[in-house]
XYZ file of C-alpha atoms in Angstrom:
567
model
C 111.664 137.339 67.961
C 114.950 136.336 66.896
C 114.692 133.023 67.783
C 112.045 132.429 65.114
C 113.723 131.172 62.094
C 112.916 129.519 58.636
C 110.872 126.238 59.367
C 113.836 124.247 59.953
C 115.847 122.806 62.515
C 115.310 119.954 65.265
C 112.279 121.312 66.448
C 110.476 120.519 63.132
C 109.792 117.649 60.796
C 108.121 116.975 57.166
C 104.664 115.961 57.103
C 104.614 112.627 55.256
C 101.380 112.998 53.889
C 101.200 116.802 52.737
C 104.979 117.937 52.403
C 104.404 120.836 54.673
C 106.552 121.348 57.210
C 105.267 120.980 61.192
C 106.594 123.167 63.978
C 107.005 120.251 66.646
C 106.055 123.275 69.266
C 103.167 124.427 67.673
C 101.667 120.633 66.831
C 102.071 119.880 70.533
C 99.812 122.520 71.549
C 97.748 121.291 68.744
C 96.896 118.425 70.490
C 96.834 119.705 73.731
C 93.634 121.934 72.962
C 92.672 119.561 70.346
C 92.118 117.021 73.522
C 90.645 119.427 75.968
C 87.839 120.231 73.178
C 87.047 116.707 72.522
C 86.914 116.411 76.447
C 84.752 119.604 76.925
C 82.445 118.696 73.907
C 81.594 115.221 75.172
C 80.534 116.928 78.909
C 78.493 119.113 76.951
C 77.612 116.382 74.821
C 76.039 114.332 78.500
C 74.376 117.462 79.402
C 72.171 118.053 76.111
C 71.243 114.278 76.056
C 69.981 115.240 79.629
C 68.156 118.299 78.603
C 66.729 116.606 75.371
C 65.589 114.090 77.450
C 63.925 116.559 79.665
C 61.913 118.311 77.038
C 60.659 115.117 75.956
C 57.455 115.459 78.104
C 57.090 111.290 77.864
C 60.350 111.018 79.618
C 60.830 114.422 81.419
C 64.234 113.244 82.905
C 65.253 116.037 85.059
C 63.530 118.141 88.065
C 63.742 121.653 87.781
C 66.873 122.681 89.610
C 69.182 120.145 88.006
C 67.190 121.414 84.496
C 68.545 124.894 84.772
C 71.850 123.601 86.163
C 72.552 121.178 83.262
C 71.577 124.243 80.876
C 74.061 126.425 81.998
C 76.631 123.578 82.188
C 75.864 122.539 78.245
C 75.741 126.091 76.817
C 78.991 127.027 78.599
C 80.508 123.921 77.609
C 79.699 123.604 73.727
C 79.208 127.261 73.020
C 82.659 127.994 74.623
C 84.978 125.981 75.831
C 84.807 122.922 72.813
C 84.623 125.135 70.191
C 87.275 127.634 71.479
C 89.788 125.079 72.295
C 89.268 123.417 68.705
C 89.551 126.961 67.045
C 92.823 127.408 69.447
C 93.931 124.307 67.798
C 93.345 125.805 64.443
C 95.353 128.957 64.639
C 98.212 127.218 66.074
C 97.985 124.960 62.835
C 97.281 127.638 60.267
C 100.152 130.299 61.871
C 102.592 127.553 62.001
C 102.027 124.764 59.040
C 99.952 126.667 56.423
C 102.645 129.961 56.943
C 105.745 127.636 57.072
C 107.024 129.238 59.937
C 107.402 128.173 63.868
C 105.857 129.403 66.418
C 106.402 132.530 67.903
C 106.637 131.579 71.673
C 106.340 128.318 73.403
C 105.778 130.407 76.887
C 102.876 131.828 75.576
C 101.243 128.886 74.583
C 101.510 127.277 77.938
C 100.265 130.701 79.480
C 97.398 130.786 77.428
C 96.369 127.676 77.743
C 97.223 126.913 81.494
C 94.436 129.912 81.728
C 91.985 128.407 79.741
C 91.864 125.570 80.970
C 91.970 126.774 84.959
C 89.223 128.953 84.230
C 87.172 126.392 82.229
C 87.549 123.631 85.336
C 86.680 126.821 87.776
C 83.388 127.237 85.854
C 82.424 123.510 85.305
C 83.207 123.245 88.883
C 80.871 126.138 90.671
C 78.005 125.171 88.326
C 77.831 121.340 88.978
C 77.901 122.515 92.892
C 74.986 124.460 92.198
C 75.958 127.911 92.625
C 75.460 129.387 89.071
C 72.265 128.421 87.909
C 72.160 131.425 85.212
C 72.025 129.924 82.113
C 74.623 130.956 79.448
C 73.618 134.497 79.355
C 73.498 135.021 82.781
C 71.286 138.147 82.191
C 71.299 140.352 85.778
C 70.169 140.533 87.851
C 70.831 137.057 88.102
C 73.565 136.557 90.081
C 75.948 133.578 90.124
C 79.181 132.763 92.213
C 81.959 135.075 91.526
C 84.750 132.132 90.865
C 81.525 131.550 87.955
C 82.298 135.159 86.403
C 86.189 134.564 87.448
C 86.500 131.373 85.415
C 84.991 132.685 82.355
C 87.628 135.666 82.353
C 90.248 133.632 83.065
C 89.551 131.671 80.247
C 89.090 134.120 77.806
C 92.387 136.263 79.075
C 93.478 132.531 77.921
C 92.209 132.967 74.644
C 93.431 136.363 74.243
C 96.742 135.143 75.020
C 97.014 132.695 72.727
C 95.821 135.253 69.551
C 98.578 137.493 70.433
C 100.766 133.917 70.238
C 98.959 133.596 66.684
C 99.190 137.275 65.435
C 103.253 137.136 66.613
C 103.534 134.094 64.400
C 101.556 135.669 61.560
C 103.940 138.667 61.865
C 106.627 137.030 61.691
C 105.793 134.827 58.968
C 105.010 137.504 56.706
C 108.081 139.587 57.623
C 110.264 136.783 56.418
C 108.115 136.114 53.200
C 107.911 132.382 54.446
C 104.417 131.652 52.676
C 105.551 133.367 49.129
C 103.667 136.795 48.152
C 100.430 136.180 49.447
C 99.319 134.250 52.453
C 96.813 131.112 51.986
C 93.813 131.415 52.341
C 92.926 128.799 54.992
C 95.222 131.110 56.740
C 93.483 134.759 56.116
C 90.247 133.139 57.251
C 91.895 132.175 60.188
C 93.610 135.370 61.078
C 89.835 137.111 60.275
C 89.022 134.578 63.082
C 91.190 135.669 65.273
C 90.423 139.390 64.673
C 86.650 138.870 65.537
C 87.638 136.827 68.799
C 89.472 139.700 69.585
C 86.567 142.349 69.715
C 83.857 139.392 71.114
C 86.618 139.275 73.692
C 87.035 142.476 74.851
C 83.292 142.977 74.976
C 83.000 139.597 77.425
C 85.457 142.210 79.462
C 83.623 145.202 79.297
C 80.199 142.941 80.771
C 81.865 140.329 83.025
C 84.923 142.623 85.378
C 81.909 145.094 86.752
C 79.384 142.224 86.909
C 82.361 140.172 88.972
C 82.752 142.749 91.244
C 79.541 143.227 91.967
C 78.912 139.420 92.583
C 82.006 140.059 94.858
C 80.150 143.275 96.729
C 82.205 145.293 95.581
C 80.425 147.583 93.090
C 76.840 148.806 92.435
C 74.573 146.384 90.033
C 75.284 147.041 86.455
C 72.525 148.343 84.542
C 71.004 145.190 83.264
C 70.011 146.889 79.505
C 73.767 147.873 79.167
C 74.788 144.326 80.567
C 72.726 142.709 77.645
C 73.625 145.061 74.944
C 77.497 144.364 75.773
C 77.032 140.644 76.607
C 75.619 140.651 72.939
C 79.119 141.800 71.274
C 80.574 138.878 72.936
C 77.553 136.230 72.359
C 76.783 136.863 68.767
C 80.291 137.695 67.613
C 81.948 134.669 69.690
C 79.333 132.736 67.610
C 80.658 134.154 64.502
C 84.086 133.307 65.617
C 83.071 130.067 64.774
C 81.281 130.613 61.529
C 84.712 132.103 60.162
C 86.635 128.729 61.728
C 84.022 126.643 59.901
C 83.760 128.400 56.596
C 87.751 127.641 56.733
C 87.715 124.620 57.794
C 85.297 123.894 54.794
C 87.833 125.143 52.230
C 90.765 123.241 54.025
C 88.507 120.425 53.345
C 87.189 120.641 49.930
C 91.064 120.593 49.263
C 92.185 117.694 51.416
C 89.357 115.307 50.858
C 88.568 115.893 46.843
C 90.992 118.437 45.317
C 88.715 121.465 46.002
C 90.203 124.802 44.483
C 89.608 128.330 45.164
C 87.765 130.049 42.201
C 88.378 133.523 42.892
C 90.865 134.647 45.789
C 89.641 138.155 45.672
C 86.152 137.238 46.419
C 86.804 134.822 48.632
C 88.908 137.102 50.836
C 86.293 139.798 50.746
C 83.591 138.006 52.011
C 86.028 137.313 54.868
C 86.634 141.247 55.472
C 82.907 141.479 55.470
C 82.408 139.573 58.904
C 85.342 141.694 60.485
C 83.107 144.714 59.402
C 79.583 144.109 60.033
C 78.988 141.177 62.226
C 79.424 143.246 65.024
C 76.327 145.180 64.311
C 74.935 141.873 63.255
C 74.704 141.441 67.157
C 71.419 143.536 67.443
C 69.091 140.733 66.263
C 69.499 139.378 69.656
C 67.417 142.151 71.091
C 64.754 142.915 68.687
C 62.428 142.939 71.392
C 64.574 144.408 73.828
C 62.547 147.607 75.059
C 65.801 148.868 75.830
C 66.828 150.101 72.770
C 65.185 152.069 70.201
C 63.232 151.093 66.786
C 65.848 152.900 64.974
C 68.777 151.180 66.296
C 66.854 147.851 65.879
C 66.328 148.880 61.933
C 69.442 149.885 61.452
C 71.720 146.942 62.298
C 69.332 144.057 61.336
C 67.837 145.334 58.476
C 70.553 147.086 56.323
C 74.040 146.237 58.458
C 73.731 142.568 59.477
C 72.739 141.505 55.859
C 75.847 142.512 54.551
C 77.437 139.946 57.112
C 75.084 137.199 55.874
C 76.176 138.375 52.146
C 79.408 136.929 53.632
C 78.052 133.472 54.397
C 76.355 133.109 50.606
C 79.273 134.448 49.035
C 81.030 131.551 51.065
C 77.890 128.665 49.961
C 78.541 129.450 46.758
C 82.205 129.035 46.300
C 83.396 126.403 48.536
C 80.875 123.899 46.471
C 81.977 125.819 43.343
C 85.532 125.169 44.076
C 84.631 121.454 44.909
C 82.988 120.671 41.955
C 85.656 122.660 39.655
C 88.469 120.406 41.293
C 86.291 117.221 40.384
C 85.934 118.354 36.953
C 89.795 118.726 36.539
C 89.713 115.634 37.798
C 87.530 114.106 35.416
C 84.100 113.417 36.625
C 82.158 115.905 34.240
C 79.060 113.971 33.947
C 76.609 116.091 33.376
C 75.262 118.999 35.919
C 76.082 116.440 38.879
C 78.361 114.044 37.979
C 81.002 115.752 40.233
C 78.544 115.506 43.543
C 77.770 111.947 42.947
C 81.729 111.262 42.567
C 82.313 112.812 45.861
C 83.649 110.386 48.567
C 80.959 109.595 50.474
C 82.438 107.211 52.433
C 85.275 109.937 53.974
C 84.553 110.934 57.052
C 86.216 114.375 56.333
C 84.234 114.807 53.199
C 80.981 114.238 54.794
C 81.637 115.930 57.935
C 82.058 118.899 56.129
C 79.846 118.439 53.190
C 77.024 117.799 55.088
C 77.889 120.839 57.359
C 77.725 122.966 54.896
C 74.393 121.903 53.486
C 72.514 122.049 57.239
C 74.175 125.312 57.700
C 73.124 126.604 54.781
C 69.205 125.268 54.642
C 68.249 125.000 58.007
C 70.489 127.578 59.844
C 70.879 129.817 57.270
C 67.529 130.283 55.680
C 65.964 130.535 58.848
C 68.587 132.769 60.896
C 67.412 135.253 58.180
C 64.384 134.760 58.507
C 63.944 134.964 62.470
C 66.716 138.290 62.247
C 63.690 139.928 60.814
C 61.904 142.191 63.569
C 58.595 141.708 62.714
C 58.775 137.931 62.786
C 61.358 137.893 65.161
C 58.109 139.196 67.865
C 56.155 135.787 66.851
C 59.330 133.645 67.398
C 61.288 135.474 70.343
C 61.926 132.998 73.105
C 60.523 129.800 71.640
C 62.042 127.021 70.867
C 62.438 127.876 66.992
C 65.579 129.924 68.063
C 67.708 127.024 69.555
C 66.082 125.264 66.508
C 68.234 127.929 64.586
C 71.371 127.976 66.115
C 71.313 124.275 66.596
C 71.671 124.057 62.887
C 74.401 126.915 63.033
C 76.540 126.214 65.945
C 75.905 122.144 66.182
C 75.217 120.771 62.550
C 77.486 123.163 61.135
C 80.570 124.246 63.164
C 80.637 120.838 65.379
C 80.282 118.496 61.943
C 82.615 120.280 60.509
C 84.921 120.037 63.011
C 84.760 117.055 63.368
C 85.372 116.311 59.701
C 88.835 118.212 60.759
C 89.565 115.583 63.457
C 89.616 112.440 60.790
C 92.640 113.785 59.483
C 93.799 115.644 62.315
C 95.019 112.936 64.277
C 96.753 110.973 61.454
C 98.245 113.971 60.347
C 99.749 115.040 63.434
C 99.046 112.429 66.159
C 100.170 110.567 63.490
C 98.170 107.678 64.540
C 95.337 105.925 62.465
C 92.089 105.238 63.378
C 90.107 101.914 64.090
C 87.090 100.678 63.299
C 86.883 102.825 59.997
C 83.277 101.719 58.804
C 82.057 102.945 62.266
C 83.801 106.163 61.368
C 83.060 106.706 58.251
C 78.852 106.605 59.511
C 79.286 108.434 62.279
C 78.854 111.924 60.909
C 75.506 110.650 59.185
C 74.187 109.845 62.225
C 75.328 113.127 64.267
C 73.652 115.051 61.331
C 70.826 112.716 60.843
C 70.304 113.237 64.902
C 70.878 116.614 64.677
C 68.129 117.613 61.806
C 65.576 115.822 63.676
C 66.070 117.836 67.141
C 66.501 121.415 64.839
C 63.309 120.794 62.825
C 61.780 119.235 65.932
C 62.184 122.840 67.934
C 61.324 124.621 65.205
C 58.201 123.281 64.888
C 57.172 122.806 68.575
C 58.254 126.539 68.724
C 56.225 127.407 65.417
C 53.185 126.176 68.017
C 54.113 128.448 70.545
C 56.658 126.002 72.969
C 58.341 128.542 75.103
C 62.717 128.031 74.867
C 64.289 127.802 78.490
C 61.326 126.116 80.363
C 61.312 122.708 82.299
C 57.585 121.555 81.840
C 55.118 122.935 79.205
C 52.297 120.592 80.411
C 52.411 122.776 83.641
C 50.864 125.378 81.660
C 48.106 123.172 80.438
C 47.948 124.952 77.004
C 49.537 122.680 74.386
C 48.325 120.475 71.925
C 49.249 116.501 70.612
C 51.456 118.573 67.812
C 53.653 119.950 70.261
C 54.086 116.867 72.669
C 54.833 114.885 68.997
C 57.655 117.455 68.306
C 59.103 117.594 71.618
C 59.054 114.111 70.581
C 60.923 114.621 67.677
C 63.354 116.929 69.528
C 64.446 113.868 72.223
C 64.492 110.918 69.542
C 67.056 113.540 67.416
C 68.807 114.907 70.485
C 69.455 111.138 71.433
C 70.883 109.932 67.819
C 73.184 113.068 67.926
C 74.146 112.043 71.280
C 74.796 108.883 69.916
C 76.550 110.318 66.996
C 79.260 112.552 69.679
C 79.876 108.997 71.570
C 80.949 107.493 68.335
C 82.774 110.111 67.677
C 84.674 110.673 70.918
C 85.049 106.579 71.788
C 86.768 106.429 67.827
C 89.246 109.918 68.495
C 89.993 108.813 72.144
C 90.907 104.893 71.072
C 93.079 106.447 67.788
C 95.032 108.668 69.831
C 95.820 106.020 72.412
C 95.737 102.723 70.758
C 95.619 103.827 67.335
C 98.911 102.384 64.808
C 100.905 104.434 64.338
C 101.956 105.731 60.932
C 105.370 107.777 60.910
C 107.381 107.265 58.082
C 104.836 106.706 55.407
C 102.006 108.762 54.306
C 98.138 108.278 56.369
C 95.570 106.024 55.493
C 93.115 106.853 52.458
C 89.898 107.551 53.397
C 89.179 107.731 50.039
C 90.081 110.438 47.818
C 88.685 110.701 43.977
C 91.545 108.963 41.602
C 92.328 111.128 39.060
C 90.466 110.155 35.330
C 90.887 112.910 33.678
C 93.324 112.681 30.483
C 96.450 113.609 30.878
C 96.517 116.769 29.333
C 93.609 117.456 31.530
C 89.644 118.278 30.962
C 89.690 121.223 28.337
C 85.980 121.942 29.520
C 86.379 121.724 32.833
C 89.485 124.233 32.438
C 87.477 126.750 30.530
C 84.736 126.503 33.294
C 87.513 127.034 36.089
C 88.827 129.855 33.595
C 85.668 131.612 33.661
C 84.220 130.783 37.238
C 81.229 128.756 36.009
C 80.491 126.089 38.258
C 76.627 124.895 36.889
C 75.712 122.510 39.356
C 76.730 124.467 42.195
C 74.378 127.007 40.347
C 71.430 125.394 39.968
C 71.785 123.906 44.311
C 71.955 128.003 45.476
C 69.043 128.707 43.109
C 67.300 125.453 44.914
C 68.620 127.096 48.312
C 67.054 130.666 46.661
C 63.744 129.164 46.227
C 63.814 127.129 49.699
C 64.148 130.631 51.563
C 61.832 132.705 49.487
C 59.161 129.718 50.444
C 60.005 129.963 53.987
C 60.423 133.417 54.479
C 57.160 134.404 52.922
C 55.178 131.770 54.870
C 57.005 133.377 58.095
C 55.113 136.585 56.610
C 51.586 134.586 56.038
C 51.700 133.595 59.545
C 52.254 137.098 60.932
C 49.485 138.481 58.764
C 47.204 135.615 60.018
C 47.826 137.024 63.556
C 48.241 140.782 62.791
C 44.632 141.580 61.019
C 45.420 144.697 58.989
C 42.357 146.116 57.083
């Protein structure tokens, strides 16, 4: 601990763009799990064009075995190991940078990540030789290879590794008062991050070490209902793990690309306390049909608990676009209720990456995660296709776009290395979302008519109609154009931070940030606004968002009643 110091020294420099000082340590590993995720995500990336392909009954690319095989290989690799290493990549960024400190140990960083990535080529591995065809979940008593189990523990001990790296460095920052009296907030979301990863990974523990002995022959067969309920604290929460990432990621953003500010710290902050407190209990809407567990339990945590959690994520939808449009007003665009939104750069990648993130999480994942954590209509959509329609909009058009977003200033900030081809860039994350919309709303709606998640052929059962083939439809055309939309992406990262000029010395390449036309004593309306946290455009979009969900939800409650007669 000694040898961490003020941010100076040779093993730091200025950032020529931001001012902030970099810890030369901490932006290597930066790049190092930056670059396995962008690896990881475009393997997972191959597999879902596979599987999307598959499910499109005109093509139906895939037999069954190498169906199931590519399913486990594409939730393991998009679900875990991109996002993970990209949130890695993030903590070591917002301990070091954001706090102004360096990094607590170089040692540990290697440790960590010489374990995740050993354990995330040990899972690839036994699942592309065939011996773990169990699906993400891997529910018992499905068994799979024990190097499978093996891997994934190695890879989160990895992961656990590096928080303790990340919670050294945040001690040490705040011991020596590096970041002034209170700590970014960028930064808090990313230590509540790391706080939830924590508990998701101790709970991956609790399920995988007996189930890995017992693989091994070792031990008895876990009780499969206690398997699922623990596998659950590690499933839902990882994913949360990445809602927390994103929802920071979103205000580093709104900053970076358009001169976002923060309209109320306290609030802010508390929403972020919220997800360390109930999103853990938030888990139970995985098994609303479980018969496992009781209809108490079940009530409980979904219907009182886990909406505190999502009171979290609107808090959040309401005052990152509030703080956007507040830092365009200051900046003069105060045009009317919109005048700010039509302003924004469209043409930055980073902007729209995360803009657009924030708008499918919100709509599409949002509204109907809600909806579908409801019990009743969670029985009429359990183990169709409108749940990876959900979580597709969560996990894919949010966290991935937004991450990606990231990544266009990422590597010119510290790979310090621009990229090429710019108006390829600056359209790619319209066509990832664009792709991505189309294969959400296409599952939703095939599993609205009853198309079963998880299953190779429908047409074997001989039961569906020309609406379901047309949305399975739907599902490949999108799941190809997001495809499409990941190439881009990875081809434009991958030539950047090989080929890409190099910019050291001088500040990086505008994507195109809002010039400043306010006058020079600033906006005295926009000021009062800020002053009293009125942001009316942002206002009137959650009320649309309001009225979008009541629709849906209710309609959700139509179809149920059609079903269930009642007299």
């Amino acid at each position: 601990m000694a040898s961490i110091t003020a941010m100076s020294g040779p093993r730091t420099r200025k950032c020529d763009t931001t001012g902030l000082p970099v810890c030369l340590d901490a932006e290597f590993f930066v790049k190092m799990n930056a670059v396995s995720a962008v690896v990881f995500l475009l393997l997972g990336g191959i597999a879902a064009l596979t599987l999307a392909l598959t499910r499109w009954p005109a093509v139906h690319l895939l037999d069954s075995t190498w169906f199931y095989r590519m399913l486990t290989f594409h939730g393991v690799n998009m679900l875990i190991f991109w996002i993970l290493f990209m949130e890695m990549a993030i903590l070591y960024f917002a301990g070091t940078t954001l706090l102004k400190t360096k990094l607590f140990s170089p040692k540990l960083a290697w440790a960590g990540f010489g374990l995740m990535i050993s354990g995330a080529v040990m899972t690839d591995y036994i699942i592309l030789m065939g011996q773990a065809d169990v699906m993400l979940t891997s529910y018992l008593p499905l068994v799979a290879h024990p190097l499978f189990y093996l891997g994934i523990i190695l890879f989160a001990v990895g992961a656990l590794v590096n928080i303790f790296n990340f919670f050294a460095t945040v001690y040490v920052a705040w011991k020596n008062k590096t970041y002034g009296e209170t700590m970014p907030l960028v930064a808090f979301g990313a230590v509540t991050a790391a706080i939830i990863a924590v508990v998701a990974l101790l709970h991956g523990a609790v399920a995988l070490v007996p189930t890995l002995t017992f693989a091994m022959g070792w031990t008895a067969e876990p009780d499969p209902m206690w398997y699922r309920l623990i596998w659950w604290g590690l499933g839902h929460q990882s994913q949360q793990v990445n809602v927390v990432a994103m929802v920071s990621v979103w205000y580093l953003m709104s900053h970076l690309t358009s001169g976002g500010v923060v309209l109320n710290e306290f609030v802010s902050r508390g929403a972020f306390v919220l997800y360390i407190l109930f999103i853990n209990l938030a888990s139970a809407h995985h098994l609303l049909v479980d018969p496992g567990v009781g209809a108490t339990w079940k009530i409980w945590n979904t219907s009182y608990a886990m909406y505190l959690a999502v009171l979290a994520s609107l808090i959040h939808g309401f005052t990152v676009p509030a703080g956007l449009e507040a830092g365009m007003r200051l900046k003069g665009y105060t045009k009317g209720l919109f005048g700010w939104l039509w302003n924004a750069p469209w043409k930055n990648p980073g902007f729209s990456g995360f803009f657009l993130s924030l708008v499918i999480f919100g709509f599409i994942g949002g509204i109907t995660g809600v909806t579908l954590g409801t019990q009743q209509i969670n029985i009429t959509a359990h183990n169709t296709l409108r749940i990876p329609g959900h979580f597709h909009a969560t996990v894919v058009g949010g966290t991935s776009l937004a991450f990606m977003g990231l990544t266009y200033y990422v590597v010119p900030l510290l790979f310090r290395r621009e990229y090429s081809f710019k108006w390829l860039a600056r359209l790619q994350p319209y066509v990832f979302a664009v792709g991505i919309v189309l294969m959400s709303l296409g599952m939703s709606f095939a599993g609205s008519a009853g198309v079963a998640r998880r299953t190779w052929d429908i047409d074997a059962a001989g039961i569906y109609g020309a609406t379901s083939h047309l949305m399975l439809g739907v599902l490949g055309i999108g799941g190809t154009l997001a495809f499409i939309g990941l190439l881009i992406y990875v081809l434009l990262t991958v030539h950047a931070v090989l080929f890409g000029q190099k910019n050291h010395g001088r500040a990086m390449d505008d994507w195109g940030t809002p010039k400043d036309i306010a006058p020079a004593e600033g906006d005295t309306e926009a000021r009062e606004l800020l002053e009293h946290g009125k942001a009316p455009g942002t206002m009137v979009l959650v009320l649309v968002l309001l009225a979008c969900f009541v629709v849906y939800y209710f309609a959700n409650w139509k179809a149920l009643a059609d079903l269930w007669h009642v007299r």
